[in-house]
Short mmCIF file of C-alpha atoms in Angstrom, two decimals:
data_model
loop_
_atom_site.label_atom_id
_atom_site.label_comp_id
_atom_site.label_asym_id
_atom_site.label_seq_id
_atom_site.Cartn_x
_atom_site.Cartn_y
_atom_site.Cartn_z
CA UNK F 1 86.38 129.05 130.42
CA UNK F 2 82.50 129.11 130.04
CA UNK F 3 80.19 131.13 132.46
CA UNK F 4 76.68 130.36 131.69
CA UNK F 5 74.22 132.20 133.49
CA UNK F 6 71.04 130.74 134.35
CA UNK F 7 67.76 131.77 136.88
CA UNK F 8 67.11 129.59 139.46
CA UNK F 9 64.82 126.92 138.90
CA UNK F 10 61.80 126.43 141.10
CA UNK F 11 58.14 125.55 140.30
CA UNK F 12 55.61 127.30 142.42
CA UNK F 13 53.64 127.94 139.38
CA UNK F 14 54.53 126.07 136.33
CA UNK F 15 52.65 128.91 134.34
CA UNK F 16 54.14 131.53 136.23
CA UNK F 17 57.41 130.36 135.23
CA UNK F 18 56.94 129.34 131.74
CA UNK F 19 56.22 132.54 130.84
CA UNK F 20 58.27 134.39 132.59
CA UNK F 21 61.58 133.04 131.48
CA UNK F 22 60.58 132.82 127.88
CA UNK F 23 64.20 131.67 126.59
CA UNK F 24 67.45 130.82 128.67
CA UNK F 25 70.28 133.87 128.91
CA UNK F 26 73.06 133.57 126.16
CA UNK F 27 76.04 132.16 127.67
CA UNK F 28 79.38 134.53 128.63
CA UNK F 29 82.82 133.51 128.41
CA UNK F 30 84.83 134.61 131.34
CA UNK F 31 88.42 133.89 132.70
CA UNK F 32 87.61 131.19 135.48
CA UNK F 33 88.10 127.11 134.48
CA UNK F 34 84.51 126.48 136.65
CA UNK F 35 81.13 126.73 135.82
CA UNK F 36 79.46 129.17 138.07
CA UNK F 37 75.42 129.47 138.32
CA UNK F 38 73.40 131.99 140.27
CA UNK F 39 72.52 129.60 142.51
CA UNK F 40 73.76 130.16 146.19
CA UNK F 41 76.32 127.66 147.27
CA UNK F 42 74.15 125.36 149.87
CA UNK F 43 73.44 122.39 150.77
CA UNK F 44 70.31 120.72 149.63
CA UNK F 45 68.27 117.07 150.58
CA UNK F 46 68.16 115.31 147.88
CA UNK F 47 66.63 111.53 148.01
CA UNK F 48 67.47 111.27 151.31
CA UNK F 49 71.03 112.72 151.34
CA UNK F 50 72.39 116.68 151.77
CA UNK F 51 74.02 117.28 148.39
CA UNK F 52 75.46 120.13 147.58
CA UNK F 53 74.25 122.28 144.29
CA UNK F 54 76.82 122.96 141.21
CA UNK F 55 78.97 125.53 143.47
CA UNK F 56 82.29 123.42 144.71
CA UNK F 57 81.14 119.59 143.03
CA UNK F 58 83.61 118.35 140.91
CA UNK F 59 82.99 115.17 138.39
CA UNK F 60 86.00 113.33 138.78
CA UNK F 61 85.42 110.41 136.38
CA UNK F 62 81.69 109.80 137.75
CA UNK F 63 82.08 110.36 141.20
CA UNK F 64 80.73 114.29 142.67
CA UNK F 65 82.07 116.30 145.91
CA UNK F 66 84.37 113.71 147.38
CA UNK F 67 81.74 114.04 150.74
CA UNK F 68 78.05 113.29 149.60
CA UNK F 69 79.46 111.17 145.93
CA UNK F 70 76.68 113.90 143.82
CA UNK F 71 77.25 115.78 140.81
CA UNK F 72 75.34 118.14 138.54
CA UNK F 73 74.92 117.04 134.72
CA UNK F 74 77.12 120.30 134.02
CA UNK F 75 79.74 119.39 136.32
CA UNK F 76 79.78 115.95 135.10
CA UNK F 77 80.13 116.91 131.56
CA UNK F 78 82.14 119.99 131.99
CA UNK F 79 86.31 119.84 132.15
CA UNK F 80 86.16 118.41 135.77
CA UNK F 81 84.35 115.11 134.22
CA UNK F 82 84.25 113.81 130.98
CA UNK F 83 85.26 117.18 129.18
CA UNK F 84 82.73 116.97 126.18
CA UNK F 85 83.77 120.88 124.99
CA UNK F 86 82.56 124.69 124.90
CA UNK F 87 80.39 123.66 122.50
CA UNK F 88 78.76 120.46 123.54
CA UNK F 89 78.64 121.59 126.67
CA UNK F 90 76.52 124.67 125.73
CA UNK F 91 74.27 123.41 123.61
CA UNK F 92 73.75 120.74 126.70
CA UNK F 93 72.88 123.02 128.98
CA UNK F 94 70.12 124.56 126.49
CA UNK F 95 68.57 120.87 125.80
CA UNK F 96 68.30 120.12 129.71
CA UNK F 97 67.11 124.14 130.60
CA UNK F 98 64.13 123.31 127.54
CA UNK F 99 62.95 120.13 128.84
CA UNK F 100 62.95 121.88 132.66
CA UNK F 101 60.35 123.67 131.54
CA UNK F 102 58.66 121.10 129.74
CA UNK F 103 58.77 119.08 132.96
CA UNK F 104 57.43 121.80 134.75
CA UNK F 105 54.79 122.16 131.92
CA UNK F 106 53.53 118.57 131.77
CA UNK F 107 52.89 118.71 135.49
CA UNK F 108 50.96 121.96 135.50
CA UNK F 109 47.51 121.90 136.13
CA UNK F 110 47.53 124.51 133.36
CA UNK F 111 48.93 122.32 130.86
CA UNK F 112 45.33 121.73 129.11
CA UNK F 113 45.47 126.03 128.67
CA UNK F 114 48.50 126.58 127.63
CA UNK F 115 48.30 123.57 125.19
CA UNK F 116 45.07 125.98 123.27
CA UNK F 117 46.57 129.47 123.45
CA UNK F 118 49.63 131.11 121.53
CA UNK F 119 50.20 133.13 124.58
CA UNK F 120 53.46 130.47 124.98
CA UNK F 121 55.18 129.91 121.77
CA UNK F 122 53.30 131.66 119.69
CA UNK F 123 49.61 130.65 117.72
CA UNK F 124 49.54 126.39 117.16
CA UNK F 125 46.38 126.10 115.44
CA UNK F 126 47.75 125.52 112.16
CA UNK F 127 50.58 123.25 112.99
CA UNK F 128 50.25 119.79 111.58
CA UNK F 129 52.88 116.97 112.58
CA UNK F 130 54.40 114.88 109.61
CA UNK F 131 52.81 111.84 108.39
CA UNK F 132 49.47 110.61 109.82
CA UNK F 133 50.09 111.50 113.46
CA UNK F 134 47.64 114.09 114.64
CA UNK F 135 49.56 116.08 117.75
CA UNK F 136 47.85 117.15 121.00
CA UNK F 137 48.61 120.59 121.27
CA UNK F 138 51.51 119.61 124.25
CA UNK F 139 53.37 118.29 121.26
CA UNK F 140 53.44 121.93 119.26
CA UNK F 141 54.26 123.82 122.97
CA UNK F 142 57.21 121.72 123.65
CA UNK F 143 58.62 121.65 120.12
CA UNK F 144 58.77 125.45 119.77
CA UNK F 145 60.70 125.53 123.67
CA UNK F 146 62.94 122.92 122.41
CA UNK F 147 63.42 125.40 118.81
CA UNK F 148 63.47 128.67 120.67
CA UNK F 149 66.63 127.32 123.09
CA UNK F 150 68.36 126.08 120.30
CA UNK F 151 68.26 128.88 118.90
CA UNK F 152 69.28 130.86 121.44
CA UNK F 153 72.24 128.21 122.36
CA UNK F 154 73.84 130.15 118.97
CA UNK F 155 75.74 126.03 118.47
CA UNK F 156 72.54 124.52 116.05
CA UNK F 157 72.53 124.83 112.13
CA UNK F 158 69.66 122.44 111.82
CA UNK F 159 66.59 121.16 113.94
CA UNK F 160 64.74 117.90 112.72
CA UNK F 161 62.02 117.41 114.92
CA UNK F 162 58.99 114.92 114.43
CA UNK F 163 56.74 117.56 114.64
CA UNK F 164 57.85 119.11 111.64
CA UNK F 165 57.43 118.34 108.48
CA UNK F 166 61.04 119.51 107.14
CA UNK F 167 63.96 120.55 108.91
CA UNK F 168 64.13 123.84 110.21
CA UNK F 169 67.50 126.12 109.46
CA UNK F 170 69.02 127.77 112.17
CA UNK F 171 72.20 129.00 111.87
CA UNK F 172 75.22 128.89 109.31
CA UNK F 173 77.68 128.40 111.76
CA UNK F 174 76.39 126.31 114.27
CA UNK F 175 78.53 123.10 114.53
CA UNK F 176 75.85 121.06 115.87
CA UNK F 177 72.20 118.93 113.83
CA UNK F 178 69.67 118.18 116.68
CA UNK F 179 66.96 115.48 115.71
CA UNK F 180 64.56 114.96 118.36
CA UNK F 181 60.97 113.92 119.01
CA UNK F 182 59.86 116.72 121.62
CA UNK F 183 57.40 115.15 123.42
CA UNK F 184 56.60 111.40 122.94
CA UNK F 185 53.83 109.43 124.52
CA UNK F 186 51.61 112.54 124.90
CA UNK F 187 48.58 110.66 123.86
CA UNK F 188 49.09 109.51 127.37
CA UNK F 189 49.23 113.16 129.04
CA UNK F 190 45.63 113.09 130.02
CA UNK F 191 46.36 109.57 131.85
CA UNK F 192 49.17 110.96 133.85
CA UNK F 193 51.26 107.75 132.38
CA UNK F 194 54.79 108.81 131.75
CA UNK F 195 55.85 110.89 128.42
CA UNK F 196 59.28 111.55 127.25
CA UNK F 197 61.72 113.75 125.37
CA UNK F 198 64.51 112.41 122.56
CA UNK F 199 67.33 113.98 120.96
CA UNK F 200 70.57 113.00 118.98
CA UNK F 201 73.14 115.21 118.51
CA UNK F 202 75.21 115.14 114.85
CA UNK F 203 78.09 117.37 114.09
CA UNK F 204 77.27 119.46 111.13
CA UNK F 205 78.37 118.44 107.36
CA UNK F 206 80.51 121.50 106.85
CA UNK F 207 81.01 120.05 102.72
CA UNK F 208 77.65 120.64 102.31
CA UNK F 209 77.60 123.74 103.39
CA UNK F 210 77.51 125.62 99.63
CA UNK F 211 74.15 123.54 98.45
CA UNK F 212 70.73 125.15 99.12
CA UNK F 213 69.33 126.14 102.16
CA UNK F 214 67.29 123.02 101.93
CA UNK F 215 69.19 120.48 100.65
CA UNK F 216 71.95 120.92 103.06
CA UNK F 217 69.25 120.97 106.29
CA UNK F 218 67.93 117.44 104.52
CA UNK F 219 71.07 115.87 104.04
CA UNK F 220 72.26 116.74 107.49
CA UNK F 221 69.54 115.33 109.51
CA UNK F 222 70.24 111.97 107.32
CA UNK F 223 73.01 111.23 108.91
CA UNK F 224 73.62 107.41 109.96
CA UNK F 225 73.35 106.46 113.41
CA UNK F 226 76.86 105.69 113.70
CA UNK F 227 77.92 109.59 113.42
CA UNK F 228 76.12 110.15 116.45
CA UNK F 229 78.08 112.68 119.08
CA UNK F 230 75.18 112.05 121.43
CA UNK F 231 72.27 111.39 122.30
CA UNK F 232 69.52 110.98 125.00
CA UNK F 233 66.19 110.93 126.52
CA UNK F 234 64.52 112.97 129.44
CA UNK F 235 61.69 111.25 131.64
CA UNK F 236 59.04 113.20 132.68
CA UNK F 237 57.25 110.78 135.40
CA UNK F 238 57.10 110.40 139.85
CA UNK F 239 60.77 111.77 138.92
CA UNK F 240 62.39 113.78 135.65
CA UNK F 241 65.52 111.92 134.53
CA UNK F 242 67.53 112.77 131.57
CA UNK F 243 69.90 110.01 130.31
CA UNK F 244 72.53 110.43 127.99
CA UNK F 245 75.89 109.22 126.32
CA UNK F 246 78.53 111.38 124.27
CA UNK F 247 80.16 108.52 123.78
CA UNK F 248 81.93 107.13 126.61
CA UNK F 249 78.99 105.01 128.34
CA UNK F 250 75.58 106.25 129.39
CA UNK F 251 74.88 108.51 132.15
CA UNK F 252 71.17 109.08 134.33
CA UNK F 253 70.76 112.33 136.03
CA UNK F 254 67.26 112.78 138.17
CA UNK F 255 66.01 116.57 138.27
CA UNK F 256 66.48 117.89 141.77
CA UNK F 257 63.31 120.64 141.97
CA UNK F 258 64.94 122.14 145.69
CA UNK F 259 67.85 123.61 143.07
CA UNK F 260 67.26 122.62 139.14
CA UNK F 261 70.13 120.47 138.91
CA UNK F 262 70.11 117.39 137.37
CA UNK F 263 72.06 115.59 139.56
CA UNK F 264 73.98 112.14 138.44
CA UNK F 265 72.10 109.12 140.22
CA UNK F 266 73.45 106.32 137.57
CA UNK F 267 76.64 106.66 136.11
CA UNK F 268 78.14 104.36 134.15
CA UNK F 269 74.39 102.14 133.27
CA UNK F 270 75.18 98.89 132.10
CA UNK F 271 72.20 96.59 130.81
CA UNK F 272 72.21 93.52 132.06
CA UNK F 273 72.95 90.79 129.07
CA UNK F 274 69.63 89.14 130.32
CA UNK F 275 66.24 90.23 131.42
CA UNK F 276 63.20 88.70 132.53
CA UNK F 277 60.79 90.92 130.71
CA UNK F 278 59.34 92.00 127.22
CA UNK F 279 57.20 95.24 126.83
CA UNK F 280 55.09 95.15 123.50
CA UNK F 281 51.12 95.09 123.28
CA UNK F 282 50.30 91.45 122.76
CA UNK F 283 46.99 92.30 122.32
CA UNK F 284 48.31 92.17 118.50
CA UNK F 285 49.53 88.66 119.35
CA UNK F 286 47.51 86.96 115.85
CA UNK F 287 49.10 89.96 114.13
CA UNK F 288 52.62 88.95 114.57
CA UNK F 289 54.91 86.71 112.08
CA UNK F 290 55.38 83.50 113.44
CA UNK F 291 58.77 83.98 114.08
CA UNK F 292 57.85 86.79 116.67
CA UNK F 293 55.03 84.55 118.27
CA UNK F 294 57.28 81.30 118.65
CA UNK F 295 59.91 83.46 120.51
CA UNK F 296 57.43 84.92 122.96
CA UNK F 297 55.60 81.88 123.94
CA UNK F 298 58.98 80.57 124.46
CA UNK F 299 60.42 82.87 126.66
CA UNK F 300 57.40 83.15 128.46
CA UNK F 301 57.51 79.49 129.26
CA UNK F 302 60.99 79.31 130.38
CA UNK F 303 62.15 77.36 127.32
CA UNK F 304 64.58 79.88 126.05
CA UNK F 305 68.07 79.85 126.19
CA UNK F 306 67.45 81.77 129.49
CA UNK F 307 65.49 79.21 131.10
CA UNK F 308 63.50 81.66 133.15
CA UNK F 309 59.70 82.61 132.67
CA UNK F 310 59.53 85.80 131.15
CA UNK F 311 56.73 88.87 132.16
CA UNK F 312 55.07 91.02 130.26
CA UNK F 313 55.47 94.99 131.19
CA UNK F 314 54.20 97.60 128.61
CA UNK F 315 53.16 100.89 129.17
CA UNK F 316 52.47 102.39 125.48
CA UNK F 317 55.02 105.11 126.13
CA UNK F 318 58.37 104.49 124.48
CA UNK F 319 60.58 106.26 126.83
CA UNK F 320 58.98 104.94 129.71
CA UNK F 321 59.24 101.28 128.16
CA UNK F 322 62.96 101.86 127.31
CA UNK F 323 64.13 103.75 130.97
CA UNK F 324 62.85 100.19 132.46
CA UNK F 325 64.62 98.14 129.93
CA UNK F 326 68.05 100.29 130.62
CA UNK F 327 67.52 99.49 134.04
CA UNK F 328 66.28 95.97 134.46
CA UNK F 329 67.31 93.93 131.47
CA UNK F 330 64.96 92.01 128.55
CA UNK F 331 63.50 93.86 125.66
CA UNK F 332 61.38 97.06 124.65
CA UNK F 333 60.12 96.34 121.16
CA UNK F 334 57.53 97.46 118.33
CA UNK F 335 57.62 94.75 115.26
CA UNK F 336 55.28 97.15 113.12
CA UNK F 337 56.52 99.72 110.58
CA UNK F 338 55.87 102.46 113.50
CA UNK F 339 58.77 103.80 115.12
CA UNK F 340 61.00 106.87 113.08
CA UNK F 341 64.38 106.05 112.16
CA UNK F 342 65.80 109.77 112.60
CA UNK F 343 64.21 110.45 115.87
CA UNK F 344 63.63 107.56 118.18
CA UNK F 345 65.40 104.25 116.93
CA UNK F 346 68.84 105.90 116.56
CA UNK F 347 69.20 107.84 119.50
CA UNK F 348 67.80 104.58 121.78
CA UNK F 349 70.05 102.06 120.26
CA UNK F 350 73.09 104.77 120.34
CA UNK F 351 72.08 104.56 124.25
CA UNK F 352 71.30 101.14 124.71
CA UNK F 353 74.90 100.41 122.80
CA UNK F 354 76.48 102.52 124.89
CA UNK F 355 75.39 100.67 127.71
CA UNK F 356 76.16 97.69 126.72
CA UNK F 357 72.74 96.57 124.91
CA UNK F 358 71.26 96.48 121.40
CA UNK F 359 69.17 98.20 118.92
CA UNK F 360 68.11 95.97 115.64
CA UNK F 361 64.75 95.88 113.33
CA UNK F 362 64.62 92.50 113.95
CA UNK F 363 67.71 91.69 111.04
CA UNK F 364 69.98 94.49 111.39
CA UNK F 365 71.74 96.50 113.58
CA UNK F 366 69.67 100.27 113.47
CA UNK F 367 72.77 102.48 113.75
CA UNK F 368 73.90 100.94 110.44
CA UNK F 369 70.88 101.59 108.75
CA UNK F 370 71.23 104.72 106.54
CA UNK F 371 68.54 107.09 106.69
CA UNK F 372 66.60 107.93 103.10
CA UNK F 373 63.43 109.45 104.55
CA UNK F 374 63.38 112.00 107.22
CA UNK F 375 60.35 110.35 108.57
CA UNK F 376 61.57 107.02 108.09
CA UNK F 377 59.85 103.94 109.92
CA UNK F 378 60.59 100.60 111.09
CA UNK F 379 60.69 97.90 113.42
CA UNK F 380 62.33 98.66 116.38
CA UNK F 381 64.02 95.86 119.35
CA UNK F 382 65.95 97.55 121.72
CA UNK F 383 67.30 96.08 125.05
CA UNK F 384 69.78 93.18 126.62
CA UNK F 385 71.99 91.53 123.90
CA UNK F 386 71.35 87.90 124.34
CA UNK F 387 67.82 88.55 124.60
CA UNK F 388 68.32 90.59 121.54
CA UNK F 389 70.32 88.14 119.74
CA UNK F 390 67.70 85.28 120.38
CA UNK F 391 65.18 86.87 118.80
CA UNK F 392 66.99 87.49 115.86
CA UNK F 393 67.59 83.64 115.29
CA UNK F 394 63.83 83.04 114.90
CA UNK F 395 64.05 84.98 111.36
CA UNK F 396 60.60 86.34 111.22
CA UNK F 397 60.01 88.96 113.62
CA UNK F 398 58.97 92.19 111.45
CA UNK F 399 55.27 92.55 111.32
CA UNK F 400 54.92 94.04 107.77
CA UNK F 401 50.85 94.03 107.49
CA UNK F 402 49.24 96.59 110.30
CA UNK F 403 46.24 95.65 111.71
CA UNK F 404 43.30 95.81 110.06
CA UNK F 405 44.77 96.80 107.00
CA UNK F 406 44.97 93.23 105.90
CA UNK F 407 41.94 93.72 103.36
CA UNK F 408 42.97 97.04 102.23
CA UNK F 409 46.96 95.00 101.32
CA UNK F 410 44.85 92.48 99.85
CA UNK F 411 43.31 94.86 97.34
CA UNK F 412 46.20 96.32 96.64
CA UNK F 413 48.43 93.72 95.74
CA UNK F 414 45.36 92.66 93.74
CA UNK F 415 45.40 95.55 91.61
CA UNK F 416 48.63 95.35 91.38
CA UNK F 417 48.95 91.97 89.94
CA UNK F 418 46.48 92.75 87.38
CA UNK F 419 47.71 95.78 86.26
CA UNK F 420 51.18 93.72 85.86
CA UNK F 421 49.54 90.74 84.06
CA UNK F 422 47.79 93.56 81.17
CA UNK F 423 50.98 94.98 81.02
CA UNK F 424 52.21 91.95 79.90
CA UNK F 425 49.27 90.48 77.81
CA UNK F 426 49.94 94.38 75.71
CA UNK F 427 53.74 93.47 75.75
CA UNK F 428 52.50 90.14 73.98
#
């Protein structure tokens, strides 16, 4: 069975220890059928409780040591729990060890330092992020920690990150894709409001394995939502919590800093079918279709099918939004052309689905849309399926014309029609 070797985790100096541990050890295959850590067997508090680390905890269908009810993510995942595989289970442990250090990282007092120097990941000042999105310098550090333990996880042929303009090629043989947006909401950084980490997990197109280096790295990040192995989202706010399904329901672990386990705290979420709350800015309210401002003023009056008034609770940060959504019912949305396909809107609605929610653009179901662009963008809905499913009856939900843009679509379709109608008066 798998041995994988890893230093304790503490944080007495997040810069201390992000440079220190530059990538994660290589994992070793050994004879034993447990996962064994150099961590000490103890026992260690833990939100009020003694639980004890990885040493001795066994999964057992969502359950932990029999005694305290805690388990690690590893132990949870590993044969004693839901038995994802060598593989899976690998590249797992180099996705949560990354985003550790990214946790530590977006705490550190340090963070505005290491953001400007190279020292890190080598020099950022030349990195651009695709489309229009400028990236704060967090965004660069936290993709190449993400890249460099993927790497070093030897299971990833391809990375697709947000950050990047193309895919990045890893490996030939790795059996895994890994789309992800590294670090989103870290326009909010400065603000100390919540940021986030999401990845999906694809098994790699092995018949496209003879095209061009690439082509094949393209195609494979492509991939529909519905090929999805798994997929999740770590939390970086008062607590780091990494949630995530391989398909058999979806899991929350909270980061335990006394022994750098993520330890399982919500097994088995289920979103409730209703909620009593909506998180978009509705400051763009006389932006919206008026399918999308009839169904708010509705719910928010109680004359819904739920006949309950409904809040308003939006904090700009999409993980953030979507971890209270999970937990508490109603619906995290964005009705402009804004959110990526690849990297946010399939690996939420694989979660929310998983948990017994939604993800649609406001007409369709997200996982069944088929990726064309790698930077794709749409509407996104994600949350409770009633609530979900209610919206979708008023019709007109997507808000196709940004914001102050109107005059700028005006022109355009003006030029357009002309250029049409001398096309045809030539024809004539």
């Amino acid at each position: 069975m798998l041995q994988l070797l890893s230093p304790t985790i503490s944080y007495p100096s997040p810069l201390f220890h992000l440079t220190s541990h530059p990538f994660p050890p290589k994992p070793h295959f050994c004879s034993t059928h447990r996962l064994s850590f150099y961590l000490p067997p103890k026992m260690a508090s833990f939100s009020g409780f003694l639980a004890k680390s990885q040493m001795g905890m066994t999964a057992g269908g969502g359950g932990g040591d029999g005694a305290n009810g805690f388990s690690s993510l590893m132990d949870y995942v590993g044969k004693g729990g839901l038995d994802v595989g060598d593989d899976l289970l690998v590249l797992l442990y180099h996705i949560q060890f990354a985003c550790k250090r990214i946790a530590a990282l977006v705490a550190s007092p340090f963070n505005s330092a290491l953001g400007k120097h190279s020292a890190l990941t080598g020099a950022t000042s030349g990195a651009a992020a695709s489309d229009r999105d400028k990236p704060k310098p967090l965004d660069i550090v936290a993709n190449e920690i993400i890249l460099s333990s993927l790497r070093n996880s030897g299971k990833v042929s391809v990375m697709a990150s947000e950050e990047d303009d193309a895919p990045i090629w890893i490996n030939d043989d790795g059996p895994f894709v890994v789309v992800l947006d590294p670090l989103d909401g870290s326009r909010n950084i400065d603000a100390s409001i919540p940021t986030g980490t999401i990845f999906g997990v694809y098994n790699r197109l092995k018949e496209l394995d003879n095209q061009p280096t690439e082509e094949k790295a393209l195609l494979n990040s492509l991939q529909s939502g519905t090929k999805l192995v798994a997929a999740g989202y770590v939390l970086y706010s008062s607590a780091t919590i990494l949630c995530a399904s391989f398909g058999s329901g979806t899991h929350a672990f909270t980061l335990d800093h006394s022994t750098g386990d993520f330890i399982l705290t919500h097994p088995s979420i289920r979103i409730p079918p209703r909620g009593q709350i909506y998180s978009v800015n509705d400051a763009r309210y006389f932006d919206w279709p008026e399918g999308l401002r009839q169904y708010i003023d509705t719910v928010r009056q109680g004359k819904g099918k739920f006949p309950k008034k409904y809040s308003a609770r939006y904090i700009c940060s999409l993980v953030a939004d979507f971890h209270r959504t999970v937990l508490y019912g109603g619906i995290a949305m964005n009705p402009r052309d804004h959110l990526r396909l690849v990297y946010e809107a399939n690996p939420l609605s694989y979660l929310a689905e998983q948990a017994g929610g939604k993800g649609s653009d406001g007409k369709s179901r997200i996982l069944s849309i088929q990726p064309v662009k790698l930077h794709q963008r749409l509407p996104l809905f994600l949350g409770s399926l009633e609530d979900i499913d209610e919206l979708e009856s008023y019709g007109d939900v997507q808000q196709k014309v940004n914001p102050g843009n109107n005059g700028s679509v005006t022109a355009k379709c003006a030029v357009i029609t002309m250029s049409t109608v001398m096309v045809n008066c030539e024809r004539q």
